Amino acid sequence: MTSHLFAICFNATRPADLARFWSGLLGWEQADGPDGDSAILPPDPAGFRVRFLPSQEPKIGQNRAHFDLTSTSPEHQQRTVARALELGGKHIDVGQLPEEGHVVLADPDGNEFCVIEAGNRFLAGTGVIGALAGDGTQEVGYFWSAALDWPLVWDQDQETAIQSPDGGTKLTWGGPPVAPKTGTNRLSFELALPADADWEAEVDRLIALGAKRASGEDDGGRLLMFDPDDNEFHIRKPR
C-alpha cells in the first residue's frame, strides 16, 4: 500500500513562533503535532499538514525547496505580502529580476517563499499553497511520482512536477544544475501509512525505487530515509 504525504516539515529554531506565522498567513488552524511539536492543519482533511520541528542547526544558504503562494488578484497579492510583513516576514533578494511579477519573502526563521502574481496558469486551482518548488533532478521527480503514486503534470527539459489525483499543491523540481547540498535540509517530507499497512514492505518498495535507508528510528517512530537527490524524508510507523 502506497504511502501518503502526511506533512511537510520545517526544522525550526522557534517552532511555535513559526507555526503562528504560517497559521496567520495561510489561515490554517494551529494544533499540537503528534510528537509534541507545533503544526498547522489544512482546511481540507485530505491535504497535508505543516509541522515545525525543533532544531538548533543554523541556516546555510538558500533552502532546496520553498512554498509558492497563489494570488487571485493584484490586490490579493499585495494583501498577502502586507500580512506576511506584519507577521514578521521580510523582503529578500535571491536574484529575482525587477520585471518578474512574484514577490520573494522570508519567514521569521529565514525560509524563503514566493507570493505569485495573479493569473499564473500553472498554479490555477491548486489552493493557497500552489507549489512546493524544489531544486532537484528529473530522477527525483520520477521517484516521488512513483513513491506517492501522483502523476506527472509537467515533464519537460528535465523539469518535473507532480500533483495528487485529487488536486491541490504541486511538487516541482527545476532540473539541473542542482546546487550542492549543504547540511540537513530545513524542509522535508513526512510519509504515513494506514494502520493495517505493511510498513517494512513499504520501506522496501521505496528502496527499490531509489531511496536509501538510514539506521534506526527517532523517538516519534519515524524512519529517516534519503531520496535520489539525497534529500531527507521520514516515513512514520503505523499507530
mmCIF file of C-alpha atoms in Angstrom:
data_model
loop_
_atom_site.group_PDB
_atom_site.id
_atom_site.type_symbol
_atom_site.label_atom_id
_atom_site.label_comp_id
_atom_site.label_asym_id
_atom_site.label_seq_id
_atom_site.Cartn_x
_atom_site.Cartn_y
_atom_site.Cartn_z
ATOM 1 C CA MET A 1 0.000 0.000 0.000
ATOM 2 C CA THR A 2 1.442 3.366 -1.081
ATOM 3 C CA SER A 3 2.437 5.985 1.484
ATOM 4 C CA HIS A 4 0.631 9.299 1.557
ATOM 5 C CA LEU A 5 2.127 12.722 2.191
ATOM 6 C CA PHE A 6 1.325 13.271 5.869
ATOM 7 C CA ALA A 7 3.255 16.511 6.365
ATOM 8 C CA ILE A 8 5.805 18.945 5.041
ATOM 9 C CA CYS A 9 8.194 19.548 7.918
ATOM 10 C CA PHE A 10 10.251 22.616 8.746
ATOM 11 C CA ASN A 11 13.257 22.316 11.026
ATOM 12 C CA ALA A 12 12.827 25.474 13.082
ATOM 13 C CA THR A 13 14.770 27.312 15.764
ATOM 14 C CA ARG A 14 11.449 28.600 17.171
ATOM 15 C CA PRO A 15 8.782 26.082 16.160
ATOM 16 C CA ALA A 16 5.828 27.679 17.961
ATOM 17 C CA ASP A 17 6.629 31.148 16.593
ATOM 18 C CA LEU A 18 6.966 29.807 13.064
ATOM 19 C CA ALA A 19 3.691 27.920 13.372
ATOM 20 C CA ARG A 20 1.955 31.164 14.392
ATOM 21 C CA PHE A 21 3.435 32.953 11.372
ATOM 22 C CA TRP A 22 2.294 30.365 8.839
ATOM 23 C CA SER A 23 -1.071 29.879 10.538
ATOM 24 C CA GLY A 24 -1.692 33.601 10.352
ATOM 25 C CA LEU A 25 -0.519 33.848 6.752
ATOM 26 C CA LEU A 26 -2.330 30.812 5.351
ATOM 27 C CA GLY A 27 -5.374 30.939 7.604
ATOM 28 C CA TRP A 28 -4.809 27.311 8.657
ATOM 29 C CA GLU A 29 -5.707 26.102 12.146
ATOM 30 C CA GLN A 30 -2.813 25.734 14.573
ATOM 31 C CA ALA A 31 -2.561 22.497 16.563
ATOM 32 C CA ASP A 32 -0.195 20.441 18.636
ATOM 33 C CA GLY A 33 1.717 17.996 16.485
ATOM 34 C CA PRO A 34 1.734 14.218 17.037
ATOM 35 C CA ASP A 35 5.106 14.306 18.799
ATOM 36 C CA GLY A 36 4.762 17.452 20.912
ATOM 37 C CA ASP A 37 5.793 19.743 18.064
ATOM 38 C CA SER A 38 3.831 22.611 16.508
ATOM 39 C CA ALA A 39 1.713 22.091 13.424
ATOM 40 C CA ILE A 40 -0.883 23.744 11.234
ATOM 41 C CA LEU A 41 -3.747 21.813 9.670
ATOM 42 C CA PRO A 42 -5.111 22.229 6.137
ATOM 43 C CA PRO A 43 -8.756 23.194 5.624
ATOM 44 C CA ASP A 44 -9.187 20.016 3.553
ATOM 45 C CA PRO A 45 -8.683 16.951 5.782
ATOM 46 C CA ALA A 46 -7.254 15.078 2.783
ATOM 47 C CA GLY A 47 -4.410 17.588 2.453
ATOM 48 C CA PHE A 48 -1.043 17.579 4.171
ATOM 49 C CA ARG A 49 -0.292 19.341 7.428
ATOM 50 C CA VAL A 50 2.774 21.522 8.014
ATOM 51 C CA ARG A 51 4.912 20.573 11.024
ATOM 52 C CA PHE A 52 7.537 22.689 12.764
ATOM 53 C CA LEU A 53 10.187 20.570 14.453
ATOM 54 C CA PRO A 54 12.759 21.936 16.927
ATOM 55 C CA SER A 55 16.277 22.276 15.549
ATOM 56 C CA GLN A 56 19.304 24.322 16.501
ATOM 57 C CA GLU A 57 21.117 23.834 13.190
ATOM 58 C CA PRO A 58 21.880 27.209 11.586
ATOM 59 C CA LYS A 59 20.528 28.023 8.142
ATOM 60 C CA ILE A 60 23.240 27.748 5.487
ATOM 61 C CA GLY A 61 22.461 29.235 2.078
ATOM 62 C CA GLN A 62 19.107 29.008 0.322
ATOM 63 C CA ASN A 63 16.738 26.179 1.091
ATOM 64 C CA ARG A 64 16.387 23.495 -1.551
ATOM 65 C CA ALA A 65 12.615 23.980 -1.551
ATOM 66 C CA HIS A 66 10.165 26.792 -0.884
ATOM 67 C CA PHE A 67 6.436 27.492 -0.948
ATOM 68 C CA ASP A 68 4.843 29.371 -3.847
ATOM 69 C CA LEU A 69 1.675 31.066 -2.580
ATOM 70 C CA THR A 70 -1.058 31.913 -5.067
ATOM 71 C CA SER A 71 -2.980 35.151 -5.635
ATOM 72 C CA THR A 72 -6.434 35.735 -7.096
ATOM 73 C CA SER A 73 -5.824 39.402 -7.982
ATOM 74 C CA PRO A 74 -3.105 42.063 -7.729
ATOM 75 C CA GLU A 75 -4.828 43.376 -4.603
ATOM 76 C CA HIS A 76 -4.836 39.881 -3.084
ATOM 77 C CA GLN A 77 -1.112 39.557 -3.763
ATOM 78 C CA GLN A 78 -0.485 42.914 -2.081
ATOM 79 C CA ARG A 79 -2.575 41.901 0.939
ATOM 80 C CA THR A 80 -0.669 38.615 1.282
ATOM 81 C CA VAL A 81 2.672 40.418 1.171
ATOM 82 C CA ALA A 82 1.497 43.024 3.677
ATOM 83 C CA ARG A 83 0.202 40.312 6.005
ATOM 84 C CA ALA A 84 3.497 38.424 5.812
ATOM 85 C CA LEU A 85 5.436 41.563 6.717
ATOM 86 C CA GLU A 86 3.020 42.320 9.563
ATOM 87 C CA LEU A 87 3.582 38.818 10.965
ATOM 88 C CA GLY A 88 7.369 39.155 10.912
ATOM 89 C CA GLY A 89 8.395 38.242 7.373
ATOM 90 C CA LYS A 90 10.745 40.330 5.248
ATOM 91 C CA HIS A 91 11.653 41.068 1.652
ATOM 92 C CA ILE A 92 14.781 39.290 0.369
ATOM 93 C CA ASP A 93 16.818 39.265 -2.833
ATOM 94 C CA VAL A 94 17.588 35.881 -4.364
ATOM 95 C CA GLY A 95 18.448 37.291 -7.779
ATOM 96 C CA GLN A 96 14.893 37.906 -8.999
ATOM 97 C CA LEU A 97 14.505 40.437 -11.805
ATOM 98 C CA PRO A 98 12.522 43.685 -11.371
ATOM 99 C CA GLU A 99 10.154 42.762 -14.202
ATOM 100 C CA GLU A 100 9.184 39.458 -12.589
ATOM 101 C CA GLY A 101 5.728 39.541 -11.067
ATOM 102 C CA HIS A 102 6.277 37.402 -7.996
ATOM 103 C CA VAL A 103 7.408 38.766 -4.624
ATOM 104 C CA VAL A 104 10.190 36.962 -2.755
ATOM 105 C CA LEU A 105 9.997 36.967 1.031
ATOM 106 C CA ALA A 106 11.423 35.092 4.005
ATOM 107 C CA ASP A 107 9.568 33.949 7.095
ATOM 108 C CA PRO A 108 10.850 34.878 10.585
ATOM 109 C CA ASP A 109 13.210 31.864 10.547
ATOM 110 C CA GLY A 110 14.739 32.862 7.201
ATOM 111 C CA ASN A 111 12.908 30.340 4.994
ATOM 112 C CA GLU A 112 12.333 31.695 1.504
ATOM 113 C CA PHE A 113 8.876 31.751 -0.101
ATOM 114 C CA CYS A 114 7.226 33.487 -3.044
ATOM 115 C CA VAL A 115 3.892 35.207 -3.442
ATOM 116 C CA ILE A 116 2.995 34.540 -7.068
ATOM 117 C CA GLU A 117 1.157 37.089 -9.182
ATOM 118 C CA ALA A 118 -2.474 36.524 -10.171
ATOM 119 C CA GLY A 119 -3.181 34.710 -13.430
ATOM 120 C CA ASN A 120 -0.448 32.069 -13.144
ATOM 121 C CA ARG A 121 -1.942 29.252 -15.223
ATOM 122 C CA PHE A 122 0.367 26.534 -13.927
ATOM 123 C CA LEU A 123 -0.842 27.062 -10.355
ATOM 124 C CA ALA A 124 -4.519 27.609 -11.217
ATOM 125 C CA GLY A 125 -6.844 25.724 -8.886
ATOM 126 C CA THR A 126 -4.117 24.479 -6.554
ATOM 127 C CA GLY A 127 -5.133 26.387 -3.428
ATOM 128 C CA VAL A 128 -3.226 28.877 -1.289
ATOM 129 C CA ILE A 129 -0.010 26.819 -1.392
ATOM 130 C CA GLY A 130 0.276 26.500 -5.132
ATOM 131 C CA ALA A 131 3.536 24.574 -5.094
ATOM 132 C CA LEU A 132 6.408 23.358 -3.058
ATOM 133 C CA ALA A 133 9.071 24.365 -5.567
ATOM 134 C CA GLY A 134 12.273 22.370 -5.269
ATOM 135 C CA ASP A 135 15.778 22.350 -6.626
ATOM 136 C CA GLY A 136 16.123 18.821 -7.991
ATOM 137 C CA THR A 137 16.779 16.452 -10.843
ATOM 138 C CA GLN A 138 14.381 14.770 -13.230
ATOM 139 C CA GLU A 139 15.204 11.497 -11.465
ATOM 140 C CA VAL A 140 13.912 12.787 -8.141
ATOM 141 C CA GLY A 141 10.677 13.946 -9.771
ATOM 142 C CA TYR A 142 10.174 10.465 -11.196
ATOM 143 C CA PHE A 143 10.976 8.941 -7.794
ATOM 144 C CA TRP A 144 8.376 10.989 -5.935
ATOM 145 C CA SER A 145 5.771 10.380 -8.639
ATOM 146 C CA ALA A 146 6.172 6.634 -8.078
ATOM 147 C CA ALA A 147 6.590 6.903 -4.297
ATOM 148 C CA LEU A 148 3.344 8.836 -3.759
ATOM 149 C CA ASP A 149 1.512 7.476 -6.815
ATOM 150 C CA TRP A 150 0.982 11.043 -8.007
ATOM 151 C CA PRO A 151 1.020 11.572 -11.782
ATOM 152 C CA LEU A 152 3.489 13.796 -13.541
ATOM 153 C CA VAL A 153 1.774 17.026 -14.589
ATOM 154 C CA TRP A 154 4.951 18.518 -16.101
ATOM 155 C CA ASP A 155 7.977 16.782 -17.611
ATOM 156 C CA GLN A 156 9.963 18.988 -19.945
ATOM 157 C CA ASP A 157 13.627 19.990 -20.280
ATOM 158 C CA GLN A 158 14.356 17.880 -17.149
ATOM 159 C CA GLU A 159 11.908 19.983 -15.112
ATOM 160 C CA THR A 160 9.230 17.897 -13.417
ATOM 161 C CA ALA A 161 6.082 18.427 -11.380
ATOM 162 C CA ILE A 162 3.631 16.056 -9.756
ATOM 163 C CA GLN A 163 0.201 16.554 -8.215
ATOM 164 C CA SER A 164 -2.190 14.390 -6.262
ATOM 165 C CA PRO A 165 -5.008 12.907 -8.356
ATOM 166 C CA ASP A 166 -7.286 14.860 -6.001
ATOM 167 C CA GLY A 167 -5.609 18.149 -6.961
ATOM 168 C CA GLY A 168 -4.057 20.637 -4.555
ATOM 169 C CA THR A 169 -0.444 21.687 -4.108
ATOM 170 C CA LYS A 170 2.031 20.695 -6.816
ATOM 171 C CA LEU A 171 5.511 19.408 -6.024
ATOM 172 C CA THR A 172 8.015 20.714 -8.561
ATOM 173 C CA TRP A 173 11.715 20.284 -9.341
ATOM 174 C CA GLY A 174 13.633 22.686 -11.541
ATOM 175 C CA GLY A 175 16.151 20.310 -13.107
ATOM 176 C CA PRO A 176 19.896 20.857 -13.473
ATOM 177 C CA PRO A 177 22.069 22.463 -12.395
ATOM 178 C CA VAL A 178 21.211 21.375 -8.862
ATOM 179 C CA ALA A 179 23.061 23.281 -6.148
ATOM 180 C CA PRO A 180 25.236 21.154 -3.857
ATOM 181 C CA LYS A 181 23.573 20.097 -0.627
ATOM 182 C CA THR A 182 24.934 21.816 2.476
ATOM 183 C CA GLY A 183 23.921 20.253 5.761
ATOM 184 C CA THR A 184 20.479 18.946 6.630
ATOM 185 C CA ASN A 185 17.568 20.286 4.588
ATOM 186 C CA ARG A 186 15.270 22.583 6.524
ATOM 187 C CA LEU A 187 12.209 21.341 4.634
ATOM 188 C CA SER A 188 11.395 17.671 4.251
ATOM 189 C CA PHE A 189 8.542 15.280 3.520
ATOM 190 C CA GLU A 190 6.946 13.018 6.097
ATOM 191 C CA LEU A 191 5.077 9.988 4.793
ATOM 192 C CA ALA A 192 2.500 7.857 6.604
ATOM 193 C CA LEU A 193 0.620 4.609 6.043
ATOM 194 C CA PRO A 194 -2.770 3.281 7.181
ATOM 195 C CA ALA A 195 -2.722 1.375 10.470
ATOM 196 C CA ASP A 196 -3.074 -2.025 8.775
ATOM 197 C CA ALA A 197 -0.312 -1.459 6.205
ATOM 198 C CA ASP A 198 2.925 -3.464 5.978
ATOM 199 C CA TRP A 199 5.477 -0.831 6.987
ATOM 200 C CA GLU A 200 8.586 -2.875 6.171
ATOM 201 C CA ALA A 201 7.206 -3.766 2.744
ATOM 202 C CA GLU A 202 6.668 -0.077 2.037
ATOM 203 C CA VAL A 203 10.209 0.754 3.136
ATOM 204 C CA ASP A 204 11.492 -1.967 0.787
ATOM 205 C CA ARG A 205 9.361 -0.540 -2.048
ATOM 206 C CA LEU A 206 10.824 2.938 -1.548
ATOM 207 C CA ILE A 207 14.351 1.488 -1.553
ATOM 208 C CA ALA A 208 13.608 -0.353 -4.795
ATOM 209 C CA LEU A 209 12.514 2.974 -6.292
ATOM 210 C CA GLY A 210 15.862 4.575 -5.405
ATOM 211 C CA ALA A 211 15.629 5.669 -1.761
ATOM 212 C CA LYS A 212 18.266 4.941 0.870
ATOM 213 C CA ARG A 213 17.528 3.897 4.427
ATOM 214 C CA ALA A 214 19.287 5.420 7.410
ATOM 215 C CA SER A 215 19.822 3.341 10.519
ATOM 216 C CA GLY A 216 17.330 3.455 13.390
ATOM 217 C CA GLU A 217 14.118 5.324 14.136
ATOM 218 C CA ASP A 218 13.603 8.523 16.076
ATOM 219 C CA ASP A 219 11.541 8.861 19.253
ATOM 220 C CA GLY A 220 8.413 9.506 17.217
ATOM 221 C CA GLY A 221 8.604 6.186 15.392
ATOM 222 C CA ARG A 222 9.821 7.752 12.157
ATOM 223 C CA LEU A 223 12.462 6.196 9.927
ATOM 224 C CA LEU A 224 14.881 8.568 8.224
ATOM 225 C CA MET A 225 15.419 7.937 4.516
ATOM 226 C CA PHE A 226 17.018 9.789 1.593
ATOM 227 C CA ASP A 227 15.630 10.255 -1.908
ATOM 228 C CA PRO A 228 17.816 10.014 -5.060
ATOM 229 C CA ASP A 229 18.940 13.652 -4.645
ATOM 230 C CA ASP A 230 19.985 12.923 -1.029
ATOM 231 C CA ASN A 231 17.063 14.880 0.442
ATOM 232 C CA GLU A 232 15.950 13.674 3.848
ATOM 233 C CA PHE A 233 12.432 12.349 4.325
ATOM 234 C CA HIS A 234 10.742 10.293 7.040
ATOM 235 C CA ILE A 235 8.221 7.507 6.972
ATOM 236 C CA ARG A 236 6.043 7.061 10.047
ATOM 237 C CA LYS A 237 5.296 3.677 11.543
ATOM 238 C CA PRO A 238 1.536 2.975 11.604
ATOM 239 C CA ARG A 239 -0.002 3.620 15.021
#
